[in-house]
Amino acid sequence: FQMARQHDPNAKLFYNDYDILAANGWNRQKQDYVFTLMNWLLDHGAPVDGLGMQGHFGAVTQIDTMQQIIERFSQLRVPFNLTEFDFNTADETLQADFTRDFVTLMFSTPRCTDFLMWGFWERAHWLPLGAMYRADWSSKPNALVWNELLFHEWWTNESGATNREGQFIVRAFKGKQRVTVCYAHECREAIAQVNDDNAVTLTVSDGKRAIRSLL
C-alpha cells in the first residue's frame, strides 16, 4: 500500500478479498481474519482507503445473516465496496429475487460506497449462468430487477416551480444529478455531485430577478 501510494498519491487503495459474504456467511474464520487485518493495517498507518468484499455467489446467503456481517464491517474506520457481484444459478426467479434483496441491502448501508458487477453478458461472462443478459441480448429477470431499482426506484426525477423566494428544493439521491433551471426563455444546466451534505445552487437571471435551484 505504501508503494502504491508513492506511485499514485491520488488513487483510492482498497484491500479486496473473498469468502466474507458467500455460502451463507459460513467462513467466520475468514471474516475474523479480514476484520483484524484491516484494523491492523489502519493502526499501523497503512494508506488503505477501504475494503473490497467480493460478491460471487453460488447459493443464497440469507439477508439477515448478510446484514449481521455488513453491520460488523461497517464498524471499520474506512468504507467498503461490494466488488465482483454475480449469482451463478439456473433458477432465474431466485437469482432475480436475491439480486433485488442484496442490492437493496447494500444501497441502504451508508458505509457501502460502490457496487461493482462482475460481467453482464452471457457470452462474455466467466460464469454464463450468472449473467444478466442472454447470448441474444434478451434481458433475464435479474437484469429487469437491476434496471428497475437503479433507473426508476432510486432515480431522482423531479420538476416543479419555485416558491416566492425563487427557490425549488428537492431531496435527491446521492450521485451525479443533471439540474436544469429555466426562466422566461433562458435555461441553464449543470451536473451536480450530491454527497452526504451539500447544496448545489444554479442562478438564472433576467436582470430583474433570480431563480435558484437547490439540491
Short mmCIF file of N, CA and C in Angstrom, two decimals, residues 54-146:
data_model
loop_
_atom_site.label_atom_id
_atom_site.label_comp_id
_atom_site.label_asym_id
_atom_site.label_seq_id
_atom_site.Cartn_x
_atom_site.Cartn_y
_atom_site.Cartn_z
N GLN A 54 -15.65 -9.21 -2.20
CA GLN A 54 -16.07 -9.86 -3.43
C GLN A 54 -17.46 -10.46 -3.25
N GLY A 55 -18.24 -10.46 -4.32
CA GLY A 55 -19.63 -10.89 -4.22
C GLY A 55 -20.00 -12.01 -5.17
N HIS A 56 -19.19 -13.08 -5.21
CA HIS A 56 -19.51 -14.24 -6.04
C HIS A 56 -20.37 -15.20 -5.23
N PHE A 57 -21.57 -15.49 -5.72
CA PHE A 57 -22.49 -16.36 -5.01
C PHE A 57 -22.89 -17.54 -5.89
N GLY A 58 -22.84 -18.74 -5.29
CA GLY A 58 -23.35 -19.93 -5.95
C GLY A 58 -24.60 -20.44 -5.25
N ALA A 59 -24.89 -19.87 -4.11
CA ALA A 59 -26.08 -20.19 -3.33
C ALA A 59 -26.46 -18.94 -2.54
N VAL A 60 -27.67 -18.95 -2.03
CA VAL A 60 -28.18 -17.79 -1.31
C VAL A 60 -27.52 -17.66 0.06
N THR A 61 -27.08 -16.46 0.38
CA THR A 61 -26.77 -16.10 1.76
C THR A 61 -27.98 -15.35 2.30
N GLN A 62 -28.54 -15.83 3.40
CA GLN A 62 -29.74 -15.21 3.95
C GLN A 62 -29.48 -13.73 4.25
N ILE A 63 -30.46 -12.90 3.96
CA ILE A 63 -30.28 -11.47 4.09
C ILE A 63 -30.02 -11.06 5.53
N ASP A 64 -30.67 -11.72 6.50
CA ASP A 64 -30.41 -11.35 7.89
C ASP A 64 -28.98 -11.69 8.30
N THR A 65 -28.46 -12.82 7.77
CA THR A 65 -27.06 -13.17 8.02
C THR A 65 -26.14 -12.15 7.36
N MET A 66 -26.47 -11.79 6.12
CA MET A 66 -25.68 -10.80 5.40
C MET A 66 -25.66 -9.46 6.16
N GLN A 67 -26.80 -9.08 6.68
CA GLN A 67 -26.88 -7.80 7.38
C GLN A 67 -26.01 -7.80 8.64
N GLN A 68 -25.96 -8.91 9.34
CA GLN A 68 -25.10 -9.00 10.52
C GLN A 68 -23.63 -8.83 10.15
N ILE A 69 -23.23 -9.46 9.06
CA ILE A 69 -21.84 -9.33 8.60
C ILE A 69 -21.55 -7.89 8.20
N ILE A 70 -22.47 -7.30 7.45
CA ILE A 70 -22.30 -5.93 6.98
C ILE A 70 -22.22 -4.95 8.15
N GLU A 71 -23.07 -5.15 9.14
CA GLU A 71 -23.04 -4.25 10.31
C GLU A 71 -21.71 -4.35 11.04
N ARG A 72 -21.14 -5.53 11.08
CA ARG A 72 -19.83 -5.67 11.73
C ARG A 72 -18.77 -4.89 10.97
N PHE A 73 -18.71 -5.08 9.65
CA PHE A 73 -17.67 -4.41 8.87
C PHE A 73 -17.94 -2.92 8.71
N SER A 74 -19.14 -2.48 8.98
CA SER A 74 -19.43 -1.05 8.98
C SER A 74 -18.76 -0.34 10.14
N GLN A 75 -18.29 -1.10 11.12
CA GLN A 75 -17.59 -0.51 12.26
C GLN A 75 -16.15 -0.13 11.93
N LEU A 76 -15.63 -0.59 10.78
CA LEU A 76 -14.28 -0.20 10.38
C LEU A 76 -14.21 1.31 10.17
N ARG A 77 -13.01 1.83 10.24
CA ARG A 77 -12.81 3.27 10.10
C ARG A 77 -12.84 3.73 8.65
N VAL A 78 -12.95 2.81 7.73
CA VAL A 78 -13.00 3.14 6.31
C VAL A 78 -14.23 2.47 5.70
N PRO A 79 -14.72 2.99 4.58
CA PRO A 79 -15.89 2.39 3.94
C PRO A 79 -15.54 1.09 3.23
N PHE A 80 -16.55 0.42 2.72
CA PHE A 80 -16.30 -0.79 1.93
C PHE A 80 -17.09 -0.72 0.63
N ASN A 81 -16.58 -1.47 -0.36
CA ASN A 81 -17.25 -1.62 -1.65
C ASN A 81 -17.66 -3.07 -1.82
N LEU A 82 -18.75 -3.29 -2.54
CA LEU A 82 -19.09 -4.65 -2.96
C LEU A 82 -18.50 -4.84 -4.35
N THR A 83 -17.59 -5.79 -4.49
CA THR A 83 -16.91 -5.99 -5.78
C THR A 83 -17.26 -7.36 -6.35
N GLU A 84 -17.24 -7.45 -7.66
CA GLU A 84 -17.31 -8.72 -8.37
C GLU A 84 -18.62 -9.47 -8.11
N PHE A 85 -19.77 -8.79 -8.23
CA PHE A 85 -21.04 -9.46 -7.93
C PHE A 85 -21.53 -10.30 -9.09
N ASP A 86 -21.89 -11.53 -8.79
CA ASP A 86 -22.68 -12.38 -9.68
C ASP A 86 -23.30 -13.50 -8.84
N PHE A 87 -24.38 -14.08 -9.36
CA PHE A 87 -25.06 -15.18 -8.69
C PHE A 87 -25.22 -16.29 -9.71
N ASN A 88 -24.46 -17.36 -9.56
CA ASN A 88 -24.38 -18.44 -10.53
C ASN A 88 -25.44 -19.50 -10.22
N THR A 89 -26.58 -19.38 -10.88
CA THR A 89 -27.67 -20.34 -10.68
C THR A 89 -28.53 -20.40 -11.94
N ALA A 90 -29.13 -21.57 -12.18
CA ALA A 90 -30.04 -21.72 -13.31
C ALA A 90 -31.45 -21.27 -12.95
N ASP A 91 -31.72 -21.04 -11.67
CA ASP A 91 -33.03 -20.61 -11.21
C ASP A 91 -33.13 -19.09 -11.36
N GLU A 92 -33.70 -18.64 -12.46
CA GLU A 92 -33.71 -17.22 -12.76
C GLU A 92 -34.61 -16.42 -11.83
N THR A 93 -35.66 -17.03 -11.31
CA THR A 93 -36.51 -16.33 -10.35
C THR A 93 -35.78 -16.09 -9.04
N LEU A 94 -35.12 -17.13 -8.54
CA LEU A 94 -34.33 -16.99 -7.32
C LEU A 94 -33.21 -15.98 -7.52
N GLN A 95 -32.58 -16.03 -8.68
CA GLN A 95 -31.49 -15.11 -9.00
C GLN A 95 -31.97 -13.66 -8.95
N ALA A 96 -33.13 -13.40 -9.52
CA ALA A 96 -33.68 -12.04 -9.52
C ALA A 96 -34.07 -11.60 -8.12
N ASP A 97 -34.70 -12.49 -7.36
CA ASP A 97 -35.12 -12.14 -6.00
C ASP A 97 -33.91 -11.83 -5.12
N PHE A 98 -32.88 -12.65 -5.23
CA PHE A 98 -31.68 -12.42 -4.42
C PHE A 98 -30.98 -11.14 -4.84
N THR A 99 -30.90 -10.90 -6.14
CA THR A 99 -30.28 -9.67 -6.63
C THR A 99 -31.01 -8.45 -6.08
N ARG A 100 -32.34 -8.46 -6.12
CA ARG A 100 -33.12 -7.34 -5.59
C ARG A 100 -32.84 -7.12 -4.11
N ASP A 101 -32.89 -8.19 -3.33
CA ASP A 101 -32.71 -8.05 -1.88
C ASP A 101 -31.28 -7.65 -1.53
N PHE A 102 -30.32 -8.24 -2.22
CA PHE A 102 -28.91 -7.97 -1.91
C PHE A 102 -28.53 -6.54 -2.29
N VAL A 103 -28.92 -6.11 -3.48
CA VAL A 103 -28.59 -4.76 -3.92
C VAL A 103 -29.29 -3.73 -3.03
N THR A 104 -30.52 -4.02 -2.61
CA THR A 104 -31.24 -3.12 -1.71
C THR A 104 -30.53 -3.00 -0.37
N LEU A 105 -30.05 -4.12 0.15
CA LEU A 105 -29.31 -4.09 1.42
C LEU A 105 -28.07 -3.22 1.29
N MET A 106 -27.32 -3.39 0.21
CA MET A 106 -26.10 -2.61 0.04
C MET A 106 -26.42 -1.13 -0.17
N PHE A 107 -27.47 -0.85 -0.92
CA PHE A 107 -27.85 0.54 -1.18
C PHE A 107 -28.25 1.25 0.11
N SER A 108 -28.83 0.50 1.04
CA SER A 108 -29.30 1.09 2.29
C SER A 108 -28.22 1.16 3.36
N THR A 109 -27.02 0.70 3.04
CA THR A 109 -25.92 0.69 4.01
C THR A 109 -25.01 1.89 3.75
N PRO A 110 -24.97 2.87 4.63
CA PRO A 110 -24.18 4.09 4.37
C PRO A 110 -22.70 3.82 4.12
N ARG A 111 -22.13 2.79 4.74
CA ARG A 111 -20.70 2.54 4.61
C ARG A 111 -20.34 1.86 3.30
N CYS A 112 -21.33 1.39 2.56
CA CYS A 112 -21.07 0.80 1.24
C CYS A 112 -21.14 1.91 0.20
N THR A 113 -20.00 2.20 -0.42
CA THR A 113 -19.92 3.36 -1.31
C THR A 113 -19.98 3.01 -2.79
N ASP A 114 -19.72 1.75 -3.15
CA ASP A 114 -19.73 1.36 -4.57
C ASP A 114 -20.19 -0.08 -4.69
N PHE A 115 -20.74 -0.40 -5.87
CA PHE A 115 -21.22 -1.76 -6.15
C PHE A 115 -20.78 -2.10 -7.56
N LEU A 116 -19.96 -3.14 -7.70
CA LEU A 116 -19.37 -3.50 -8.99
C LEU A 116 -19.87 -4.85 -9.47
N MET A 117 -20.49 -4.89 -10.66
CA MET A 117 -20.89 -6.15 -11.28
C MET A 117 -19.65 -6.84 -11.86
N TRP A 118 -19.69 -8.18 -11.90
CA TRP A 118 -18.57 -8.93 -12.48
C TRP A 118 -19.01 -9.53 -13.81
N GLY A 119 -19.40 -8.64 -14.71
CA GLY A 119 -19.87 -9.07 -16.02
C GLY A 119 -21.38 -9.00 -16.10
N PHE A 120 -21.90 -8.98 -17.35
CA PHE A 120 -23.36 -8.85 -17.51
C PHE A 120 -23.89 -9.62 -18.71
N TRP A 121 -23.02 -9.97 -19.70
CA TRP A 121 -23.49 -10.65 -20.92
C TRP A 121 -23.03 -12.10 -20.90
N GLU A 122 -23.95 -13.00 -21.22
CA GLU A 122 -23.70 -14.44 -21.13
C GLU A 122 -22.46 -14.88 -21.91
N ARG A 123 -22.25 -14.34 -23.09
CA ARG A 123 -21.15 -14.81 -23.94
C ARG A 123 -19.79 -14.25 -23.51
N ALA A 124 -19.78 -13.29 -22.59
CA ALA A 124 -18.51 -12.72 -22.12
C ALA A 124 -18.38 -12.84 -20.61
N HIS A 125 -19.18 -13.71 -20.00
CA HIS A 125 -19.18 -13.86 -18.55
C HIS A 125 -18.40 -15.11 -18.17
N TRP A 126 -17.60 -15.02 -17.10
CA TRP A 126 -16.81 -16.18 -16.68
C TRP A 126 -17.72 -17.30 -16.16
N LEU A 127 -18.93 -16.94 -15.69
CA LEU A 127 -19.95 -17.91 -15.28
C LEU A 127 -21.23 -17.55 -16.04
N PRO A 128 -21.45 -18.16 -17.21
CA PRO A 128 -22.56 -17.72 -18.07
C PRO A 128 -23.92 -17.65 -17.37
N LEU A 129 -24.19 -18.58 -16.44
CA LEU A 129 -25.46 -18.54 -15.74
C LEU A 129 -25.60 -17.31 -14.84
N GLY A 130 -24.48 -16.70 -14.49
CA GLY A 130 -24.51 -15.53 -13.63
C GLY A 130 -24.77 -14.23 -14.35
N ALA A 131 -24.89 -14.27 -15.68
CA ALA A 131 -25.06 -13.05 -16.46
C ALA A 131 -26.46 -12.46 -16.28
N MET A 132 -26.61 -11.21 -16.70
CA MET A 132 -27.91 -10.54 -16.69
C MET A 132 -28.58 -10.56 -18.06
N TYR A 133 -27.76 -10.71 -19.10
CA TYR A 133 -28.29 -10.71 -20.46
C TYR A 133 -27.87 -12.00 -21.15
N ARG A 134 -28.84 -12.63 -21.82
CA ARG A 134 -28.58 -13.88 -22.53
C ARG A 134 -27.72 -13.61 -23.76
N ALA A 135 -27.31 -14.68 -24.43
CA ALA A 135 -26.43 -14.55 -25.59
C ALA A 135 -27.07 -13.69 -26.68
N ASP A 136 -28.40 -13.71 -26.79
CA ASP A 136 -29.09 -12.90 -27.80
C ASP A 136 -29.43 -11.50 -27.30
N TRP A 137 -28.88 -11.12 -26.15
CA TRP A 137 -29.06 -9.82 -25.52
C TRP A 137 -30.45 -9.60 -24.94
N SER A 138 -31.24 -10.65 -24.82
CA SER A 138 -32.51 -10.51 -24.13
C SER A 138 -32.26 -10.43 -22.63
N SER A 139 -33.10 -9.69 -21.93
CA SER A 139 -32.91 -9.46 -20.51
C SER A 139 -33.42 -10.63 -19.68
N LYS A 140 -32.61 -11.07 -18.74
CA LYS A 140 -33.05 -12.04 -17.75
C LYS A 140 -33.80 -11.30 -16.63
N PRO A 141 -34.53 -12.01 -15.78
CA PRO A 141 -35.25 -11.34 -14.69
C PRO A 141 -34.35 -10.51 -13.78
N ASN A 142 -33.11 -10.95 -13.56
CA ASN A 142 -32.22 -10.17 -12.69
C ASN A 142 -31.84 -8.84 -13.32
N ALA A 143 -31.77 -8.79 -14.66
CA ALA A 143 -31.50 -7.52 -15.34
C ALA A 143 -32.68 -6.57 -15.18
N LEU A 144 -33.89 -7.11 -15.26
CA LEU A 144 -35.08 -6.27 -15.10
C LEU A 144 -35.15 -5.69 -13.69
N VAL A 145 -34.82 -6.51 -12.70
CA VAL A 145 -34.80 -6.04 -11.32
C VAL A 145 -33.76 -4.94 -11.15
N TRP A 146 -32.56 -5.17 -11.67
CA TRP A 146 -31.46 -4.21 -11.58
C TRP A 146 -31.87 -2.87 -12.19
#
